[in-house]
DNA sequence: CCATCACTTATTGGATCCACTTCCATGATA
DNA sequence: TATCATGGAAGTGGATCCAATAAGTGATGG
């Protein structure tokens, strides 16, 4: 199963694969992760798996208790809000920088990604991998246009701390939220097209904060279900 | 030597100790790190050392080439500028949040730390551990007052990516820079005392950006010395 | 005299082994 | 019957072992 095409250290490969499993929901939130099981699944020994798990712990995606194993982390709702406040600040900065640097080509890409989202919003539920990917790409393009690798890295770190399928699920059920999302993207594209750093910054902040509020609300509902139901 | 007072996983302890060695300059920039030597020094096997090194690599403090070992990372000057632009954004946010949350007690601490810096500035060169600590504490207090663990964590990650003694060295030689530093701290304290988020944000940004420029300049001089001298 | 190639050596990365901790079930005892 | 002790099973963390890779070194040929 994806037999490890030798590209760099094994442990990074393993970490990436485990992260992917968590991101797409294959390894559900709260699920315990057995080193032996993962090692067997990937056809390697426990050593690189252990190191990979530690990497993921460092990134905040899982929790490890000594001698008790690792579990996919369950973020508290207020943590989501805190993280998204930071994300808003960083993505705002990215948009600000992008406004004076983005190319016509990249602007076209943004419109393309948003068109995919718009089309999907009318047709299906919205939680599909395609829409998740389009959403990711939208933000990635802005980051690339911002042309600051450190900034991109920091934003990535935040995103990698929350399972992606959860963010999608939060979008999935709410038609109104999806349309709001698309309109916010449009506002960002407009500001970038106008090469207006202040407006781009504001538009991006609004967008991220609003997403964060929806996600926080989702986690709050989920916490109630899990802990009291 | 500091015989590992059992608090938590061994690998974290090792990572912290190696990081400390790098931060205070005991392990100089560009120096190769031998797993066996570190293991012997700490009285453990190579396994936890390897994991610790990988943690540090993840944090960006060292570089590891496969089968070629790890070296203390040499940041390029432009990287320093990029990182400090991000840091300015984050610390600005921290100051903004702190303005409406900071306690009188914490304000007093800020003044105290800055007094230490002021006193040291007149007396000695400025690169001492005490001044470094006071500088760190100043920013830490603001972060704590901001009351957002995610924000603190992100700022920490940036700071942990550059050996601390280097930042101090950049300060050490320049009397004018030291005084500028202290005045900027005063401006931040004033803004926080006035509970003015906008002013606090601006003052902190100015301060961090200015520090970043000095540090960048230091790295540029150093690069020339190392690579062409 | 210099370039190249085989060989040696140092060092890393992954696998295996062992000890220790934790959890769970079973049974003894008040 | 409830509670606590005890033993076993599962799983992790660290140590050790082995294979694979890359630098260094000396011999050989042009």
Coordinates of C-alpha atoms (C1' of nucleotides) in Angstrom, one line a residue:
Chain A
X1 CA 0.0 0.0 0.0
X2 CA 1.9 3.1 -1.3
X3 CA 5.2 1.3 -0.9
X4 CA 7.3 4.2 0.2
X5 CA 8.8 5.7 -2.9
X6 CA 12.2 6.6 -1.5
X7 CA 12.1 10.4 -1.2
X8 CA 14.0 11.5 1.8
X9 CA 14.0 10.2 5.4
X10 CA 11.5 7.4 6.1
X11 CA 10.2 9.1 9.3
X12 CA 9.0 12.1 7.4
X13 CA 7.2 9.9 5.0
X14 CA 5.5 8.0 7.8
X15 CA 4.6 11.2 9.6
X16 CA 3.0 12.6 6.4
X17 CA 1.0 9.4 5.9
X18 CA -0.3 9.3 9.5
X19 CA -1.1 13.0 9.2
X20 CA -3.0 12.4 6.0
X21 CA -5.0 9.6 7.7
X22 CA -5.9 11.9 10.5
X23 CA -6.7 14.9 8.2
X24 CA -9.1 13.0 6.0
X25 CA -10.9 11.5 9.0
X26 CA -9.7 7.9 8.4
X27 CA -8.2 8.1 11.9
X28 CA -11.0 9.7 13.9
X29 CA -10.7 12.3 16.6
X30 CA -10.0 10.7 20.0
X31 CA -8.9 7.5 18.5
X32 CA -5.9 5.8 20.1
X33 CA -2.9 5.2 17.8
X34 CA -1.0 1.9 18.3
X35 CA 2.6 2.0 17.2
X36 CA 2.6 -1.7 16.4
X37 CA -0.5 -1.4 14.3
X38 CA 0.8 1.6 12.3
X39 CA 4.2 -0.1 11.9
X40 CA 2.5 -3.2 10.5
X41 CA 0.3 -1.2 8.2
X42 CA 3.2 0.7 6.7
X43 CA 5.5 -2.3 6.7
X44 CA 8.2 -0.7 8.8
X45 CA 9.5 -1.2 12.4
X46 CA 8.1 0.7 15.3
X47 CA 11.2 3.0 15.5
X48 CA 10.2 5.4 12.7
X49 CA 6.6 5.3 13.7
X50 CA 7.5 6.4 17.2
X51 CA 9.5 9.3 15.8
X52 CA 6.7 10.3 13.5
X53 CA 4.2 10.3 16.3
X54 CA 6.5 12.5 18.3
X55 CA 6.6 14.9 15.3
X56 CA 2.9 15.0 15.2
X57 CA 2.7 15.6 18.9
X58 CA 5.0 18.5 18.5
X59 CA 2.7 19.9 15.8
X60 CA -0.2 19.6 18.2
X61 CA -2.2 17.1 16.1
X62 CA -2.0 14.2 18.6
X63 CA -1.4 13.8 22.3
X64 CA 1.0 11.3 23.9
X65 CA 0.8 10.3 27.5
X66 CA 3.9 8.5 28.7
X67 CA 3.4 4.7 28.6
X68 CA -0.3 5.2 27.8
X69 CA -0.1 5.8 24.1
X70 CA -1.1 8.5 21.6
X71 CA -4.6 9.7 20.7
X72 CA -5.8 12.0 18.0
X73 CA -6.1 15.3 19.8
X74 CA -9.5 16.7 20.7
X75 CA -9.2 20.5 20.6
X76 CA -11.3 22.4 23.1
X77 CA -13.6 24.9 21.4
X78 CA -11.9 27.9 23.0
X79 CA -8.6 26.7 21.5
X80 CA -10.1 26.8 18.1
X81 CA -11.1 30.4 18.6
X82 CA -7.6 31.3 19.9
X83 CA -5.9 29.5 17.0
X84 CA -8.1 31.2 14.5
X85 CA -7.4 34.6 15.9
X86 CA -3.8 34.0 15.3
X87 CA -4.5 32.5 11.8
X88 CA -6.6 35.6 11.0
X89 CA -3.6 37.8 11.9
X90 CA -1.2 35.8 9.8
X91 CA -3.5 35.3 6.8
X92 CA -4.3 39.0 7.0
X93 CA -0.6 39.8 6.7
X94 CA -0.3 37.3 3.8
X95 CA -3.2 39.0 2.0
X96 CA -1.6 42.4 2.7
X97 CA 1.7 41.4 1.2
X98 CA 0.0 39.6 -1.7
X99 CA -1.9 42.7 -2.7
X100 CA 1.3 44.3 -4.0
X101 CA 2.9 41.1 -5.3
X102 CA 0.2 38.9 -6.8
X103 CA 0.4 38.1 -10.5
X104 CA -2.4 38.1 -13.0
X105 CA -1.9 34.4 -13.3
X106 CA -2.4 33.9 -9.6
X107 CA -5.5 36.1 -9.6
X108 CA -6.9 33.9 -12.3
X109 CA -6.1 30.8 -10.2
X110 CA -8.0 32.3 -7.3
X111 CA -11.0 33.0 -9.4
X112 CA -10.8 29.5 -10.8
X113 CA -10.7 27.9 -7.3
X114 CA -13.6 30.0 -6.2
X115 CA -15.6 29.1 -9.3
X116 CA -15.1 25.4 -8.3
X117 CA -16.5 26.2 -4.9
X118 CA -19.4 28.1 -6.3
X119 CA -20.3 25.4 -8.7
X120 CA -20.0 22.7 -5.9
X121 CA -22.1 24.8 -3.5
X122 CA -25.1 24.6 -5.8
X123 CA -24.8 21.0 -6.7
X124 CA -23.8 19.0 -3.7
X125 CA -23.4 19.0 0.1
X126 CA -20.1 20.7 0.2
X127 CA -18.0 18.4 2.3
X128 CA -16.4 16.6 -0.6
X129 CA -12.6 16.3 -1.0
X130 CA -12.8 18.5 -4.1
X131 CA -14.3 21.4 -2.3
X132 CA -11.8 21.0 0.6
X133 CA -9.0 21.0 -1.9
X134 CA -10.3 24.1 -3.7
X135 CA -10.6 25.9 -0.3
X136 CA -7.0 24.9 0.6
X137 CA -5.7 26.0 -2.8
X138 CA -7.3 29.4 -2.5
X139 CA -5.4 30.1 0.7
X140 CA -2.3 28.5 -0.6
X141 CA -2.2 30.8 -3.6
X142 CA -2.5 33.8 -1.4
X143 CA 0.4 32.5 0.8
X144 CA 2.5 31.9 -2.2
X145 CA 1.8 35.3 -3.6
X146 CA 2.8 36.8 -0.2
X147 CA 6.3 35.5 -0.9
X148 CA 7.4 34.9 2.7
X149 CA 8.2 31.3 3.4
X150 CA 8.2 31.8 7.1
X151 CA 4.8 33.2 7.0
X152 CA 3.6 30.3 4.9
X153 CA 5.2 27.9 7.3
X154 CA 3.5 29.4 10.3
X155 CA 0.1 29.3 8.6
X156 CA 0.7 25.7 7.6
X157 CA 1.5 24.8 11.2
X158 CA -1.8 26.2 12.4
X159 CA -3.8 24.4 9.7
X160 CA -2.0 21.1 10.3
X161 CA -3.2 21.3 13.9
X162 CA -6.8 20.7 13.1
X163 CA -8.1 17.7 11.1
X164 CA -9.1 19.0 7.8
X165 CA -12.2 16.9 7.4
X166 CA -13.6 18.6 10.5
X167 CA -13.3 22.0 9.0
X168 CA -15.1 20.6 6.0
X169 CA -17.8 19.0 8.1
X170 CA -18.4 22.4 9.7
X171 CA -19.0 23.8 6.2
X172 CA -20.9 20.8 4.9
X173 CA -24.2 21.1 6.7
X174 CA -24.7 24.9 6.4
X175 CA -25.8 26.2 3.0
X176 CA -25.8 29.8 4.2
X177 CA -22.3 29.4 5.5
X178 CA -21.1 28.1 2.2
X179 CA -22.4 31.0 0.3
X180 CA -21.0 33.5 2.8
X181 CA -17.7 31.7 2.4
X182 CA -17.8 32.3 -1.3
X183 CA -18.8 35.9 -1.1
X184 CA -15.9 36.5 1.3
X185 CA -13.5 34.9 -1.1
X186 CA -14.9 37.3 -3.8
X187 CA -14.3 40.2 -1.6
X188 CA -10.7 39.1 -1.1
X189 CA -10.2 38.6 -4.8
X190 CA -11.6 42.1 -5.5
X191 CA -9.3 43.7 -3.0
X192 CA -6.3 41.9 -4.4
X193 CA -7.3 42.8 -7.9
X194 CA -7.5 46.4 -6.8
X195 CA -4.0 46.0 -5.3
X196 CA -5.4 47.4 -2.1
X197 CA -3.4 46.0 0.9
X198 CA -5.7 47.4 3.6
X199 CA -8.8 46.1 2.0
X200 CA -7.2 42.7 1.3
X201 CA -6.1 42.5 4.9
X202 CA -9.5 43.3 6.3
X203 CA -11.3 41.0 3.9
X204 CA -9.1 38.1 4.8
X205 CA -9.4 38.7 8.5
X206 CA -13.1 38.8 8.3
X207 CA -13.1 35.6 6.4
X208 CA -10.8 33.7 8.7
X209 CA -12.5 35.0 11.9
X210 CA -15.9 34.1 10.5
X211 CA -14.7 30.6 9.5
X212 CA -13.2 30.2 13.0
X213 CA -16.5 31.1 14.6
X214 CA -18.3 28.5 12.6
X215 CA -15.7 25.9 13.4
X216 CA -15.8 26.8 17.1
X217 CA -19.5 26.4 17.1
X218 CA -19.2 23.1 15.5
X219 CA -16.8 21.9 18.1
X220 CA -19.0 23.2 20.9
X221 CA -21.9 21.2 19.5
X222 CA -19.7 18.2 19.1
X223 CA -18.3 18.4 22.6
X224 CA -21.8 18.4 24.0
X225 CA -22.7 15.3 22.0
X226 CA -19.5 13.5 22.9
X227 CA -19.2 14.3 26.5
X228 CA -22.8 14.5 27.6
X229 CA -24.7 12.3 25.1
Chain B
X1 CA 26.0 17.0 34.7
X2 CA 22.4 17.9 35.4
X3 CA 21.6 14.2 35.8
X4 CA 18.1 14.2 34.3
X5 CA 15.7 14.9 37.1
X6 CA 12.9 12.7 35.9
X7 CA 10.2 15.0 34.7
X8 CA 8.5 13.6 31.7
X9 CA 9.8 11.9 28.6
X10 CA 13.5 11.7 28.3
X11 CA 13.6 12.9 24.7
X12 CA 12.0 16.2 25.6
X13 CA 14.6 16.7 28.3
X14 CA 17.4 15.9 25.8
X15 CA 16.0 18.2 23.2
X16 CA 15.7 21.0 25.8
X17 CA 19.3 20.5 26.8
X18 CA 20.7 20.5 23.3
X19 CA 18.5 23.6 22.5
X20 CA 20.0 25.3 25.5
X21 CA 23.5 24.5 24.4
X22 CA 22.8 26.0 21.0
X23 CA 20.9 29.0 22.4
X24 CA 23.7 30.1 24.7
X25 CA 26.3 29.6 22.0
X26 CA 28.0 26.6 23.6
X27 CA 27.3 24.8 20.3
X28 CA 28.3 27.4 17.7
X29 CA 26.5 28.1 14.5
X30 CA 27.5 25.8 11.7
X31 CA 28.9 23.2 14.2
X32 CA 28.2 19.6 13.3
X33 CA 26.3 17.6 16.0
X34 CA 27.4 14.0 16.5
X35 CA 24.7 11.8 17.9
X36 CA 27.2 9.5 19.7
X37 CA 29.0 12.4 21.3
X38 CA 25.8 13.9 22.6
X39 CA 24.6 10.6 23.8
X40 CA 27.8 10.0 25.7
X41 CA 27.7 13.5 27.2
X42 CA 24.1 13.0 28.5
X43 CA 24.7 9.4 29.5
X44 CA 21.9 8.0 27.3
X45 CA 21.8 5.9 24.2
X46 CA 21.6 7.4 20.7
X47 CA 17.9 6.7 20.3
X48 CA 16.5 9.6 22.4
X49 CA 19.2 11.9 21.0
X50 CA 18.2 11.1 17.4
X51 CA 14.6 11.9 18.2
X52 CA 15.6 15.1 20.0
X53 CA 17.6 16.2 17.0
X54 CA 14.6 15.6 14.7
X55 CA 12.5 17.7 17.0
X56 CA 15.0 20.5 16.7
X57 CA 15.1 20.1 13.0
X58 CA 11.4 20.4 12.9
X59 CA 11.7 23.6 14.9
X60 CA 14.2 24.9 12.3
X61 CA 17.1 25.3 14.7
X62 CA 19.3 22.6 13.1
X63 CA 19.6 21.1 9.7
X64 CA 19.9 17.3 9.0
X65 CA 21.2 15.9 5.8
X66 CA 20.5 12.1 5.4
X67 CA 23.6 10.1 6.4
X68 CA 25.6 13.3 6.7
X69 CA 24.6 14.4 10.2
X70 CA 23.2 17.5 11.7
X71 CA 24.6 21.0 11.9
X72 CA 23.4 24.1 13.8
X73 CA 21.6 26.0 11.2
X74 CA 23.0 29.1 9.6
X75 CA 20.0 31.4 8.7
X76 CA 20.3 33.5 5.6
X77 CA 19.9 37.2 6.3
X78 CA 16.7 37.5 4.3
X79 CA 15.2 34.7 6.3
X80 CA 15.8 36.7 9.5
X81 CA 14.0 39.6 8.0
X82 CA 11.1 37.4 6.9
X83 CA 10.8 35.8 10.3
X84 CA 10.9 39.1 12.1
X85 CA 8.1 40.4 9.9
X86 CA 6.0 37.6 11.1
X87 CA 7.2 38.0 14.6
X88 CA 6.3 41.7 14.5
X89 CA 2.8 40.8 13.4
X90 CA 2.3 38.3 16.1
X91 CA 3.9 40.3 18.9
X92 CA 1.9 43.3 17.7
X93 CA -1.3 41.2 18.2
X94 CA 0.0 40.2 21.6
X95 CA 0.5 43.8 22.6
X96 CA -2.9 44.7 21.3
X97 CA -4.6 42.0 23.3
X98 CA -2.4 42.7 26.4
X99 CA -3.5 46.4 26.4
X100 CA -7.0 45.5 27.5
X101 CA -6.0 42.6 29.8
X102 CA -2.7 43.4 31.5
X103 CA -2.7 43.7 35.3
X104 CA -1.0 46.4 37.4
X105 CA 1.3 43.7 38.7
X106 CA 2.4 42.8 35.2
X107 CA 3.0 46.4 34.3
X108 CA 5.2 46.6 37.3
X109 CA 7.1 43.6 36.1
X110 CA 7.6 45.2 32.7
X111 CA 9.0 48.3 34.3
X112 CA 11.2 46.2 36.4
X113 CA 12.7 44.2 33.5
X114 CA 13.3 47.4 31.6
X115 CA 15.0 49.0 34.6
X116 CA 17.4 46.1 34.6
X117 CA 18.1 46.7 31.0
X118 CA 18.6 50.4 31.6
X119 CA 21.0 49.8 34.4
X120 CA 23.0 47.2 32.5
X121 CA 23.1 49.4 29.4
X122 CA 25.1 52.1 31.3
X123 CA 27.4 49.7 33.1
X124 CA 28.4 46.9 30.8
X125 CA 28.6 45.7 27.2
X126 CA 25.0 44.4 27.0
X127 CA 25.5 40.9 25.8
X128 CA 25.4 39.3 29.3
X129 CA 23.0 36.5 30.2
X130 CA 21.2 38.8 32.6
X131 CA 20.3 41.3 29.9
X132 CA 19.3 38.6 27.5
X133 CA 17.0 37.1 30.2
X134 CA 15.5 40.5 31.0
X135 CA 14.8 41.1 27.3
X136 CA 13.1 37.7 27.1
X137 CA 11.1 38.3 30.2
X138 CA 9.8 41.6 28.9
X139 CA 8.3 39.9 25.8
X140 CA 7.2 36.9 27.8
X141 CA 5.2 39.1 30.2
X142 CA 3.4 40.7 27.2
X143 CA 2.6 37.3 25.8
X144 CA 1.2 36.1 29.1
X145 CA -0.9 39.2 29.4
X146 CA -2.2 38.6 25.9
X147 CA -3.8 35.4 27.3
X148 CA -3.7 33.4 24.2
X149 CA -1.7 30.2 24.5
X150 CA -1.6 29.6 20.7
X151 CA -0.2 33.0 20.1
X152 CA 2.5 32.5 22.8
X153 CA 3.3 29.2 21.2
X154 CA 3.7 30.6 17.8
X155 CA 5.9 33.4 19.0
X156 CA 8.0 30.9 20.9
X157 CA 8.5 28.9 17.8
X158 CA 10.0 31.8 16.0
X159 CA 12.3 32.8 18.8
X160 CA 13.4 29.2 19.2
X161 CA 14.5 29.2 15.6
X162 CA 17.4 31.6 16.1
X163 CA 20.2 31.1 18.6
X164 CA 19.6 33.6 21.4
X165 CA 23.2 34.5 21.9
X166 CA 23.3 35.8 18.4
X167 CA 20.5 38.3 19.1
X168 CA 22.4 39.4 22.1
X169 CA 25.6 39.7 20.2
X170 CA 23.8 42.0 17.7
X171 CA 22.9 44.2 20.6
X172 CA 26.2 43.9 22.4
X173 CA 28.3 46.0 20.2
X174 CA 26.0 48.9 19.6
X175 CA 25.4 51.4 22.4
X176 CA 23.0 53.4 20.3
X177 CA 20.9 50.3 19.5
X178 CA 20.7 49.4 23.2
X179 CA 19.3 52.8 24.2
X180 CA 16.9 52.7 21.2
X181 CA 15.8 49.3 22.5
X182 CA 15.0 50.6 25.9
X183 CA 13.2 53.6 24.6
X184 CA 11.0 51.4 22.5
X185 CA 10.3 49.3 25.5
X186 CA 9.2 52.4 27.3
X187 CA 6.9 53.4 24.5
X188 CA 5.3 50.0 24.7
X189 CA 4.9 50.2 28.5
X190 CA 3.3 53.7 28.1
X191 CA 0.8 52.4 25.6
X192 CA -0.1 49.4 27.7
X193 CA -0.4 51.6 30.8
X194 CA -2.8 53.9 28.8
X195 CA -4.7 50.7 27.8
X196 CA -4.4 51.8 24.2
X197 CA -4.5 48.7 21.9
X198 CA -3.6 50.6 18.7
X199 CA -0.6 52.4 20.2
X200 CA 0.6 49.2 21.9
X201 CA 0.4 47.3 18.6
X202 CA 2.3 50.0 16.7
X203 CA 4.9 50.4 19.4
X204 CA 5.5 46.7 19.5
X205 CA 5.7 46.4 15.8
X206 CA 8.2 49.2 15.5
X207 CA 10.3 47.6 18.2
X208 CA 10.3 44.1 16.7
X209 CA 10.9 45.3 13.1
X210 CA 13.8 47.5 14.3
X211 CA 15.3 44.6 16.2
X212 CA 14.9 42.5 13.1
X213 CA 16.7 45.0 11.0
X214 CA 19.6 45.1 13.4
X215 CA 19.8 41.4 13.5
X216 CA 19.6 41.1 9.8
X217 CA 22.4 43.6 9.4
X218 CA 24.5 41.5 11.9
X219 CA 23.9 38.4 9.9
X220 CA 24.8 40.1 6.7
X221 CA 28.1 41.3 8.1
X222 CA 28.7 37.8 9.5
X223 CA 27.9 36.1 6.2
X224 CA 30.5 38.2 4.5
X225 CA 33.1 37.4 7.1
X226 CA 32.4 33.7 7.1
X227 CA 31.9 33.1 3.4
X228 CA 34.4 35.6 1.9
X229 CA 36.9 36.2 4.7
Chain C
dC1 C1' 52.6 14.9 -11.2
dC2 C1' 47.8 14.5 -11.2
dA3 C1' 43.4 12.1 -11.7
dT4 C1' 40.8 8.0 -10.6
dC5 C1' 39.3 4.0 -8.3
dA6 C1' 39.1 0.6 -4.6
dC7 C1' 39.1 0.2 0.3
dT8 C1' 38.6 1.6 5.0
dT9 C1' 36.4 4.1 8.4
dA10 C1' 33.2 7.0 10.7
dT11 C1' 28.3 7.9 11.3
dT12 C1' 23.7 7.6 10.4
dG13 C1' 18.9 5.2 9.9
dG14 C1' 16.1 1.2 10.8
dA15 C1' 15.2 -3.2 13.2
dT16 C1' 15.2 -5.9 17.1
dC17 C1' 15.5 -6.7 22.0
dC18 C1' 14.5 -6.0 26.7
dA19 C1' 12.8 -3.6 30.9
dC20 C1' 9.4 -1.0 32.9
dT21 C1' 4.8 1.0 33.4
dT22 C1' -0.1 0.7 33.1
dC23 C1' -4.4 -1.5 32.7
dC24 C1' -7.5 -5.3 33.5
dA25 C1' -9.3 -9.4 35.3
dT26 C1' -9.5 -12.7 38.8
dG27 C1' -9.7 -14.2 43.3
dA28 C1' -9.1 -13.7 48.4
dT29 C1' -10.8 -11.5 52.5
dA30 C1' -13.4 -8.6 55.7
Chain D
dT1 C1' -21.2 -8.4 48.7
dA2 C1' -17.8 -4.9 48.3
dT3 C1' -13.0 -3.9 48.3
dC4 C1' -8.3 -4.7 47.8
dA5 C1' -4.3 -7.4 46.4
dT6 C1' -2.1 -10.1 42.8
dG7 C1' -0.9 -11.8 38.3
dG8 C1' -0.9 -11.5 33.5
dA9 C1' -1.4 -9.1 29.1
dA10 C1' -0.5 -5.2 26.3
dG11 C1' 2.2 -1.4 25.1
dT12 C1' 5.6 2.1 25.4
dG13 C1' 10.5 3.9 26.0
dG14 C1' 15.3 3.1 25.8
dA15 C1' 19.4 0.2 24.5
dT16 C1' 21.7 -2.5 21.3
dC17 C1' 22.5 -4.5 16.9
dC18 C1' 23.1 -4.4 12.0
dA19 C1' 22.8 -2.6 7.3
dA20 C1' 23.5 1.2 4.2
dT21 C1' 25.6 5.5 2.9
dA22 C1' 29.2 9.0 2.5
dA23 C1' 33.6 10.9 3.5
dG24 C1' 38.6 10.0 3.8
dT25 C1' 42.9 7.5 2.2
dG26 C1' 46.1 5.2 -0.3
dA27 C1' 47.4 2.7 -4.5
dT28 C1' 47.6 2.6 -9.4
dG29 C1' 47.7 4.1 -14.0
dG30 C1' 47.9 7.7 -17.5

